[in-house]
């Protein structure tokens, strides 16, 4: 309020000064009252002109961008200028803060794995993040203020938007043709809409796989179960001779065994999928594994094949022994099961020049057509279904092998040509291998020396 006092004082002083001057000047003309009034009026008028000029300066500043300081006048206009400038600066600061917050907010929406698209009251695109742009095949700048239904013409989506009932999401093929989208709309503000999109291609695929898996398992179990219940019915309904009963019991045993193998493979798979990766500090002797694999293969072959085992290095693999044994045995047993009598099976282990280790099973069996090879590791995928079932296969063996390989950082490679046999190779990375001699040997490692460089003909 100091400006008020000083302003009143200045007016008063100006008036007095004008009066005094008027009185002094008006004495000689003998009209002191008139000259006092005239003098006072003139000085107040001069003060008003100065005031107006200051006001004009402030208005000019206000009309501009206010990017310089307000005119620093004393008194009334100075006070107004100072206060207006302070309020403008405070507003500018808060606008900058609001802008920064808005940008942060948009960046957060941009970082969302889901698509976010805002529609105005007339269904025009107001803003969208890049995920939504990619889901709907939009250009966030070019397509701004375009009607969404002019750009996204998927009938299910258009009908959903028009229907106005947004309780459930709508699912439709993505406009970019690469998958499936799930879209949910939420009303907000006054007649505006928030469109949330999610790419559910992977989820749909996983759901499909789960459905197929359940259907496959049910089918695989139902077949032996039907046979078993048939036999049970036969046995209870018909008086069988002892020979016949024994035959039926053998067949029933085979079906029960088939179910047991299937359940055991399913459990192995579930365990592989649900447990953490095998520790990298548990060392398993490759020689020991090879001997077990060879023993199993020989038992299965029963002398019907020429079977050789070659190992050039007494290495150890870091991982889970049971898993590795299961993978290696699966490959060797497949070779025995699919190779006709008289065929040859070569099992080998070698360390490659880059330090990785290769376990290989080569057979002279029927071979596999090229188009089947990428699908061999799918669950229940069989090239020759009847041969697989006749030899006790579940269609899960190579799936298990692939999982074990991946869990040990390795990979499965299949080379095959119809009529020329197959080679299945399991390659383990150098990081998971070490020479057996470099550490105290685990139990049973006496076998290392026996296998190294040995060729066993089991025929
Ligand atoms: P299965 O229990 O049916 O053998 P796998 O997953 O082990 O299941 O193998 C998948 C399919 O790959 C088999 O059904 C068979 O058709 C084919 N296969 C696997 N190994 C061989 C092989 N050594 N020679 C020819 N075909 C093979």
Coordinates of C-alpha atoms and ligand atoms in Angstrom, one line a residue:
X1 CA 0.0 0.0 0.0
X2 CA 3.1 2.3 0.0
X3 CA 2.3 3.2 -3.6
X4 CA -1.1 4.7 -2.4
X5 CA 0.4 6.9 0.3
X6 CA 3.1 8.2 -2.0
X7 CA 0.6 8.7 -4.9
X8 CA -1.7 10.8 -2.6
X9 CA 1.3 12.7 -1.3
X10 CA 2.6 13.3 -4.8
X11 CA -0.8 14.6 -6.0
X12 CA -1.0 16.8 -2.9
X13 CA 2.5 18.2 -3.3
X14 CA 2.0 18.8 -7.0
X15 CA -1.3 20.6 -6.3
X16 CA 0.4 22.8 -3.6
X17 CA 3.4 23.4 -5.7
X18 CA 1.2 24.4 -8.6
X19 CA -0.8 26.7 -6.3
X20 CA 2.3 28.4 -4.9
X21 CA 3.7 28.9 -8.3
X22 CA 0.3 30.2 -9.5
X23 CA 0.1 32.5 -6.5
X24 CA 3.6 33.9 -7.1
X25 CA 3.0 34.3 -10.8
X26 CA -0.6 35.5 -10.3
X27 CA 0.4 38.4 -7.8
X28 CA 1.3 40.9 -10.5
X29 CA -1.9 40.3 -12.4
X30 CA -4.0 40.7 -9.3
X31 CA -5.9 37.4 -9.7
X32 CA -4.3 35.1 -7.1
X33 CA -7.2 32.7 -6.8
X34 CA -7.4 32.1 -10.5
X35 CA -3.6 31.6 -10.9
X36 CA -3.5 29.3 -7.8
X37 CA -6.2 27.1 -9.3
X38 CA -4.6 27.2 -12.7
X39 CA -1.2 26.4 -11.3
X40 CA -2.6 23.5 -9.3
X41 CA -4.6 22.1 -12.3
X42 CA -1.5 22.3 -14.6
X43 CA 0.7 20.4 -12.2
X44 CA -1.9 17.7 -11.6
X45 CA -2.5 17.5 -15.3
X46 CA 1.3 17.1 -15.9
X47 CA 1.3 14.4 -13.3
X48 CA -1.7 12.7 -15.1
X49 CA 0.2 12.8 -18.4
X50 CA 3.3 11.2 -16.8
X51 CA 1.0 8.6 -15.3
X52 CA -0.7 7.9 -18.6
X53 CA 2.6 7.4 -20.3
X54 CA 3.7 4.9 -17.7
X55 CA 0.3 3.1 -18.1
X56 CA 0.8 3.0 -21.9
X57 CA 4.3 1.5 -21.4
X58 CA 2.9 -1.2 -19.2
X59 CA 0.0 -2.0 -21.7
X60 CA 2.6 -2.2 -24.5
X61 CA 4.6 -4.7 -22.4
X62 CA 1.4 -6.7 -21.7
X63 CA 0.5 -6.8 -25.4
X64 CA 3.9 -8.2 -26.2
X65 CA 5.2 -11.7 -25.4
X66 CA 6.3 -10.6 -21.8
X67 CA 9.6 -12.2 -22.4
X68 CA 11.4 -9.1 -20.9
X69 CA 11.0 -7.7 -17.5
X70 CA 7.9 -5.5 -16.9
X71 CA 8.7 -1.6 -16.9
X72 CA 10.3 -0.9 -13.5
X73 CA 8.4 2.3 -12.7
X74 CA 8.0 3.6 -9.2
X75 CA 4.6 3.9 -7.5
X76 CA 1.3 2.8 -8.9
X77 CA 2.3 1.5 -12.3
X78 CA 5.4 0.0 -10.9
X79 CA 3.3 -2.0 -8.4
X80 CA 0.8 -3.1 -11.1
X81 CA 3.7 -4.1 -13.4
X82 CA 5.4 -6.0 -10.7
X83 CA 2.3 -7.9 -9.6
X84 CA 1.2 -8.7 -13.2
X85 CA 4.7 -9.9 -14.0
X86 CA 4.9 -12.1 -10.9
X87 CA 1.5 -13.7 -11.7
X88 CA 2.5 -14.3 -15.3
X89 CA 5.8 -15.9 -14.3
X90 CA 4.0 -18.1 -11.7
X91 CA 1.6 -19.2 -14.4
X92 CA 4.4 -19.8 -16.9
X93 CA 6.2 -22.0 -14.3
X94 CA 3.1 -24.0 -13.6
X95 CA 2.4 -24.4 -17.3
X96 CA 6.0 -25.7 -17.8
X97 CA 5.4 -28.1 -14.9
X98 CA 2.1 -29.2 -16.3
X99 CA 3.6 -29.8 -19.7
X100 CA 6.4 -31.8 -18.2
X101 CA 3.9 -33.9 -16.3
X102 CA 1.8 -34.4 -19.4
X103 CA 4.9 -35.5 -21.3
X104 CA 5.9 -37.9 -18.6
X105 CA 2.4 -39.3 -18.6
X106 CA 2.4 -39.7 -22.3
X107 CA 5.8 -41.3 -22.1
X108 CA 4.5 -43.8 -19.6
X109 CA 1.5 -44.6 -21.9
X110 CA 4.0 -44.9 -24.7
X111 CA 6.0 -47.4 -22.7
X112 CA 2.9 -49.6 -22.2
X113 CA 3.1 -53.0 -23.8
X114 CA -0.6 -52.4 -24.8
X115 CA -2.1 -50.1 -27.4
X116 CA -3.8 -46.9 -26.1
X117 CA -5.8 -44.8 -28.4
X118 CA -8.0 -41.8 -27.5
X119 CA -11.1 -40.9 -29.5
X120 CA -12.9 -37.6 -29.4
X121 CA -16.7 -37.2 -29.2
X122 CA -17.1 -37.8 -32.9
X123 CA -14.9 -40.9 -33.0
X124 CA -11.8 -39.1 -34.4
X125 CA -8.3 -40.1 -33.3
X126 CA -7.0 -37.7 -30.8
X127 CA -3.9 -39.4 -29.7
X128 CA -2.4 -42.9 -29.8
X129 CA 0.8 -44.6 -28.7
X130 CA 3.1 -46.4 -31.1
X131 CA 1.8 -49.8 -29.9
X132 CA -1.8 -48.9 -30.9
X133 CA -0.4 -47.4 -34.2
X134 CA 1.2 -50.7 -35.0
X135 CA -1.8 -52.8 -33.9
X136 CA -4.2 -50.8 -36.0
X137 CA -1.7 -50.0 -38.8
X138 CA -2.0 -46.2 -38.1
X139 CA 0.4 -43.3 -38.4
X140 CA 0.0 -41.3 -35.2
X141 CA 0.7 -37.9 -36.9
X142 CA -0.9 -38.4 -40.3
X143 CA -4.0 -40.0 -39.0
X144 CA -4.7 -37.6 -36.2
X145 CA -8.3 -36.3 -36.3
X146 CA -9.3 -39.0 -38.8
X147 CA -12.4 -41.1 -38.0
X148 CA -11.2 -44.5 -36.6
X149 CA -13.8 -46.4 -38.5
X150 CA -12.5 -45.0 -41.8
X151 CA -9.1 -46.4 -41.0
X152 CA -9.8 -49.6 -39.1
X153 CA -12.4 -51.4 -41.1
X154 CA -12.4 -54.8 -39.3
X155 CA -16.2 -55.6 -39.2
X156 CA -16.1 -57.0 -35.7
X157 CA -14.3 -53.8 -34.4
X158 CA -16.7 -51.4 -36.3
X159 CA -19.7 -53.3 -35.0
X160 CA -18.3 -53.3 -31.4
X161 CA -17.7 -49.5 -31.5
X162 CA -21.2 -48.8 -32.8
X163 CA -22.9 -51.2 -30.4
X164 CA -21.8 -49.1 -27.4
X165 CA -21.7 -52.1 -25.0
X166 CA -18.1 -52.3 -24.0
X167 CA -18.3 -54.7 -21.1
X168 CA -16.4 -57.5 -22.9
X169 CA -13.4 -57.0 -25.2
X170 CA -13.8 -57.7 -28.9
X171 CA -11.3 -60.2 -30.5
X172 CA -10.5 -59.9 -34.2
X173 CA -7.6 -60.5 -36.7
X174 CA -5.1 -57.6 -36.5
X175 CA -5.4 -55.2 -39.4
X176 CA -1.7 -55.5 -40.0
X177 CA -2.5 -59.2 -40.7
X178 CA 0.1 -60.5 -38.3
X179 CA -2.0 -61.9 -35.5
X180 CA -5.1 -61.5 -33.2
X181 CA -6.1 -58.4 -31.3
X182 CA -8.2 -58.0 -28.2
X183 CA -9.7 -54.6 -27.9
X184 CA -11.5 -53.0 -25.0
X185 CA -13.2 -49.6 -25.1
X186 CA -13.8 -47.4 -22.1
X187 CA -15.8 -44.1 -22.0
X188 CA -14.2 -41.1 -20.4
X189 CA -14.7 -37.4 -20.1
X190 CA -17.7 -36.1 -22.1
X191 CA -18.3 -38.6 -24.8
X192 CA -14.7 -39.5 -25.4
X193 CA -13.4 -43.0 -25.7
X194 CA -10.3 -44.8 -24.6
X195 CA -9.5 -47.8 -26.9
X196 CA -7.1 -50.3 -25.3
X197 CA -5.6 -53.0 -27.6
X198 CA -3.6 -56.1 -26.8
X199 CA -1.9 -58.5 -29.1
X200 CA -3.1 -61.9 -28.0
X201 CA -1.5 -63.9 -30.8
X202 CA 0.8 -65.7 -28.5
X203 CA -1.9 -66.3 -25.9
X204 CA -4.2 -67.7 -28.6
X205 CA -1.4 -69.9 -29.8
X206 CA -0.6 -71.2 -26.3
X207 CA -4.3 -71.8 -25.7
X208 CA -4.5 -73.7 -29.0
X209 CA -1.5 -75.8 -28.0
X210 CA -2.9 -76.5 -24.6
X211 CA -6.2 -77.6 -26.1
X212 CA -4.4 -79.8 -28.7
X213 CA -2.2 -81.2 -25.9
X214 CA -5.2 -82.2 -23.7
X215 CA -7.0 -83.7 -26.8
X216 CA -3.8 -85.6 -27.7
X217 CA -3.3 -86.9 -24.2
X218 CA -6.9 -88.0 -23.9
X219 CA -6.7 -89.7 -27.2
X220 CA -3.4 -91.5 -26.4
X221 CA -4.8 -92.7 -23.1
X222 CA -8.2 -93.6 -24.4
X223 CA -6.9 -96.1 -27.0
X224 CA -5.1 -98.5 -24.6
X225 CA -7.9 -97.9 -22.0
X226 CA -10.5 -99.0 -24.6
X227 CA -8.5 -102.1 -25.4
X228 CA -8.0 -102.9 -21.7
X229 CA -11.7 -102.6 -20.9
X230 CA -12.5 -104.7 -23.9
X231 CA -10.3 -107.5 -22.6
X232 CA -11.8 -107.2 -19.1
X233 CA -15.3 -107.6 -20.6
X234 CA -14.2 -110.5 -22.7
X235 CA -12.5 -112.2 -19.7
X236 CA -15.6 -111.7 -17.5
X237 CA -18.1 -112.7 -20.1
X238 CA -16.4 -115.7 -21.8
X239 CA -15.0 -118.8 -20.3
X240 CA -11.4 -118.7 -21.7
X241 CA -8.9 -121.5 -21.7
X242 CA -5.7 -121.1 -19.8
X243 CA -3.7 -120.4 -22.9
X244 CA -6.2 -117.8 -24.1
X245 CA -6.3 -116.1 -20.7
X246 CA -2.5 -116.0 -20.7
X247 CA -2.5 -114.4 -24.2
X248 CA -5.1 -111.8 -23.1
X249 CA -3.2 -111.0 -20.0
X250 CA 0.0 -110.5 -22.0
X251 CA -1.9 -108.1 -24.3
X252 CA -3.4 -106.3 -21.3
X253 CA 0.0 -106.0 -19.8
X254 CA 1.3 -104.4 -23.1
X255 CA -1.5 -101.8 -23.0
X256 CA -0.9 -101.0 -19.4
X257 CA 2.8 -100.6 -20.1
X258 CA 1.9 -98.3 -23.0
X259 CA -0.1 -96.1 -20.6
X260 CA 2.7 -96.2 -18.0
X261 CA 5.3 -95.0 -20.6
X262 CA 3.0 -92.2 -21.7
X263 CA 2.3 -91.0 -18.1
X264 CA 6.0 -91.3 -17.3
X265 CA 6.9 -89.2 -20.5
X266 CA 4.3 -86.6 -19.6
X267 CA 5.6 -86.3 -16.1
X268 CA 9.2 -85.9 -17.4
X269 CA 8.0 -83.1 -19.7
X270 CA 6.0 -81.4 -16.9
X271 CA 9.1 -81.6 -14.7
X272 CA 11.4 -80.2 -17.4
X273 CA 9.0 -77.3 -18.0
X274 CA 8.3 -76.6 -14.3
X275 CA 11.7 -76.8 -12.7
X276 CA 14.6 -74.3 -12.8
X277 CA 17.6 -74.8 -15.1
X278 CA 20.0 -77.5 -14.0
X279 CA 22.9 -76.2 -11.9
X280 CA 26.1 -75.4 -13.9
X281 CA 28.3 -76.8 -11.2
X282 CA 27.2 -80.4 -11.1
X283 CA 29.4 -82.4 -13.4
X284 CA 28.2 -85.5 -15.1
X285 CA 30.6 -88.0 -16.8
X286 CA 29.9 -88.3 -20.5
X287 CA 31.6 -91.8 -20.6
X288 CA 29.3 -93.0 -17.8
X289 CA 26.3 -91.7 -19.8
X290 CA 27.5 -93.3 -23.0
X291 CA 27.9 -96.7 -21.4
X292 CA 24.3 -96.6 -20.0
X293 CA 22.9 -95.4 -23.3
X294 CA 24.8 -98.1 -25.2
X295 CA 23.6 -100.7 -22.7
X296 CA 20.0 -99.7 -23.0
X297 CA 20.2 -99.6 -26.8
X298 CA 21.8 -103.0 -26.9
X299 CA 19.1 -104.4 -24.7
X300 CA 16.4 -102.9 -27.0
X301 CA 18.1 -104.1 -30.1
X302 CA 18.6 -107.6 -28.9
X303 CA 21.4 -108.1 -31.4
X304 CA 19.3 -107.1 -34.4
X305 CA 21.6 -104.2 -35.3
X306 CA 25.3 -103.4 -35.6
X307 CA 25.8 -101.0 -32.9
X308 CA 29.1 -99.0 -32.4
X309 CA 30.1 -96.5 -29.7
X310 CA 33.0 -94.1 -30.2
X311 CA 34.2 -91.4 -27.8
X312 CA 37.3 -89.3 -28.4
X313 CA 37.3 -87.4 -25.2
X314 CA 36.7 -88.1 -21.5
X315 CA 34.6 -85.0 -20.9
X316 CA 32.1 -84.0 -18.3
X317 CA 28.9 -82.0 -18.8
X318 CA 27.5 -79.5 -16.3
X319 CA 23.9 -80.4 -15.7
X320 CA 21.4 -82.9 -14.5
X321 CA 22.4 -86.5 -15.0
X322 CA 18.8 -88.0 -15.2
X323 CA 17.8 -85.4 -17.8
X324 CA 21.0 -85.9 -20.0
X325 CA 20.6 -89.7 -19.7
X326 CA 16.9 -89.4 -20.7
X327 CA 17.8 -87.3 -23.8
X328 CA 20.7 -89.4 -25.0
X329 CA 18.7 -92.7 -24.4
X330 CA 15.7 -91.3 -26.3
X331 CA 17.9 -90.6 -29.4
X332 CA 19.7 -94.0 -29.3
X333 CA 16.4 -95.9 -28.6
X334 CA 14.7 -94.1 -31.5
X335 CA 17.5 -95.2 -33.8
X336 CA 17.1 -98.8 -32.7
X337 CA 13.2 -98.6 -32.9
X338 CA 13.1 -97.1 -36.4
X339 CA 16.1 -98.9 -38.0
X340 CA 15.1 -102.2 -39.5
X341 CA 16.8 -105.4 -38.5
X342 CA 20.4 -105.7 -39.9
X343 CA 20.8 -101.9 -39.9
X344 CA 23.7 -100.0 -38.4
X345 CA 23.7 -97.5 -35.5
X346 CA 26.7 -95.4 -34.6
X347 CA 26.7 -93.6 -31.3
X348 CA 29.5 -91.1 -30.8
X349 CA 30.8 -88.3 -28.6
X350 CA 33.4 -85.8 -29.7
X351 CA 34.6 -82.3 -28.7
X352 CA 34.5 -79.9 -31.6
X353 CA 37.2 -77.4 -32.4
X354 CA 35.3 -74.5 -30.8
X355 CA 35.2 -76.4 -27.5
X356 CA 31.5 -77.5 -27.7
X357 CA 30.6 -81.2 -27.3
X358 CA 28.6 -83.3 -29.8
X359 CA 26.7 -86.4 -29.0
X360 CA 25.6 -88.1 -32.2
X361 CA 23.4 -91.0 -33.1
X362 CA 23.6 -92.1 -36.8
X363 CA 21.4 -94.8 -38.2
X364 CA 20.8 -96.5 -41.5
X365 CA 17.0 -96.5 -40.9
X366 CA 14.2 -95.2 -43.2
X367 CA 15.2 -91.5 -42.9
X368 CA 12.7 -88.7 -42.6
X369 CA 11.2 -86.4 -45.3
X370 CA 12.5 -82.9 -45.2
X371 CA 9.1 -81.3 -44.4
X372 CA 8.7 -83.4 -41.2
X373 CA 12.1 -82.4 -39.7
X374 CA 11.2 -79.0 -38.2
X375 CA 8.1 -80.5 -36.5
X376 CA 9.7 -83.6 -35.0
X377 CA 10.1 -82.0 -31.6
X378 CA 6.4 -81.0 -31.3
X379 CA 4.6 -83.1 -28.7
X380 CA 2.9 -86.1 -30.2
X381 CA 4.2 -85.4 -33.7
X382 CA 4.9 -88.6 -35.4
X383 CA 6.1 -89.3 -39.0
X384 CA 5.1 -92.9 -38.8
X385 CA 2.3 -93.2 -36.2
X386 CA 1.9 -97.0 -36.4
X387 CA 5.6 -97.7 -36.3
X388 CA 5.9 -95.4 -33.3
X389 CA 3.1 -97.0 -31.4
X390 CA 4.1 -100.6 -32.3
X391 CA 7.5 -100.0 -30.9
X392 CA 6.2 -98.4 -27.7
X393 CA 6.6 -94.8 -28.8
X394 CA 4.7 -91.9 -27.2
X395 CA 5.5 -89.2 -29.7
X396 CA 7.0 -87.2 -26.8
X397 CA 10.6 -88.4 -27.0
X398 CA 12.1 -85.7 -29.2
X399 CA 10.1 -83.1 -27.3
X400 CA 11.9 -84.2 -24.2
X401 CA 15.3 -84.2 -26.0
X402 CA 14.8 -80.6 -27.2
X403 CA 13.8 -79.4 -23.7
X404 CA 16.8 -81.1 -22.1
X405 CA 19.1 -79.6 -24.8
X406 CA 17.7 -76.1 -24.2
X407 CA 18.0 -76.4 -20.4
X408 CA 21.7 -77.2 -20.8
X409 CA 22.2 -74.4 -23.3
X410 CA 22.5 -76.8 -26.1
X411 CA 20.7 -77.6 -29.3
X412 CA 19.3 -80.6 -31.3
X413 CA 20.2 -80.9 -34.9
X414 CA 18.6 -83.5 -37.3
X415 CA 20.0 -84.5 -40.6
X416 CA 18.0 -87.0 -42.5
X417 CA 17.2 -88.2 -46.0
X418 CA 14.5 -90.8 -46.9
X419 CA 16.1 -94.1 -47.6
X420 CA 19.6 -93.0 -46.3
X421 CA 19.1 -92.9 -42.6
X422 CA 19.2 -90.1 -40.0
X423 CA 21.7 -88.4 -37.8
X424 CA 20.5 -86.8 -34.6
X425 CA 23.1 -84.6 -32.9
X426 CA 22.9 -83.0 -29.5
X427 CA 25.4 -80.1 -29.2
X428 CA 26.4 -78.7 -25.8
X429 CA 28.2 -75.4 -25.4
X430 CA 31.8 -75.2 -24.4
X431 CA 30.8 -73.4 -21.2
X432 CA 29.0 -76.5 -20.0
X433 CA 32.0 -78.9 -20.7
X434 CA 35.2 -79.7 -19.0
X435 CA 37.8 -82.4 -19.3
X436 CA 37.2 -85.3 -16.9
X437 CA 40.8 -85.3 -15.8
X438 CA 40.6 -81.6 -14.6
X439 CA 38.6 -82.5 -11.5
X440 CA 38.2 -85.3 -9.1
X441 CA 36.2 -88.0 -10.9
X442 CA 32.7 -88.6 -9.8
X443 CA 31.6 -92.1 -8.8
X444 CA 31.7 -94.6 -11.7
X445 CA 34.1 -92.6 -13.7
X446 CA 36.4 -95.6 -14.1
X447 CA 34.4 -96.2 -17.2
X448 CA 36.0 -93.1 -18.9
X449 CA 39.1 -95.1 -19.9
X450 CA 37.1 -98.0 -21.1
X451 CA 35.0 -96.0 -23.5
X452 CA 37.7 -93.6 -24.8
X453 CA 38.4 -94.6 -28.4
X454 CA 36.6 -97.8 -28.0
X455 CA 34.4 -99.3 -30.7
X456 CA 31.9 -101.8 -29.5
X457 CA 30.2 -104.0 -31.9
X458 CA 27.1 -105.4 -30.2
X459 CA 25.9 -107.5 -33.0
Ligands
LIG1 P1 8.1 -91.5 -30.8 O1 7.8 -91.9 -29.4 O2 6.9 -91.6 -31.7 O3 9.3 -92.2 -31.3 P2 9.7 -89.1 -30.8 O4 9.3 -87.8 -30.4 O5 10.8 -89.8 -30.2 O6 8.4 -90.0 -30.7 O7 9.9 -89.0 -32.4 C1 9.0 -88.4 -33.2 C2 8.9 -89.0 -34.6 O8 10.1 -88.8 -35.3 C3 8.7 -90.5 -34.5 O9 7.4 -90.8 -34.4 C4 9.3 -91.0 -35.8 O10 8.3 -90.9 -36.8 C5 10.4 -89.9 -36.1 N1 11.7 -90.4 -35.7 C6 12.4 -90.2 -34.6 N2 13.6 -90.8 -34.6 C7 13.7 -91.4 -35.8 C8 14.8 -92.1 -36.5 N3 15.9 -92.4 -35.9 N4 14.5 -92.6 -37.8 C9 13.4 -92.3 -38.4 N5 12.3 -91.6 -37.8 C10 12.5 -91.1 -36.6

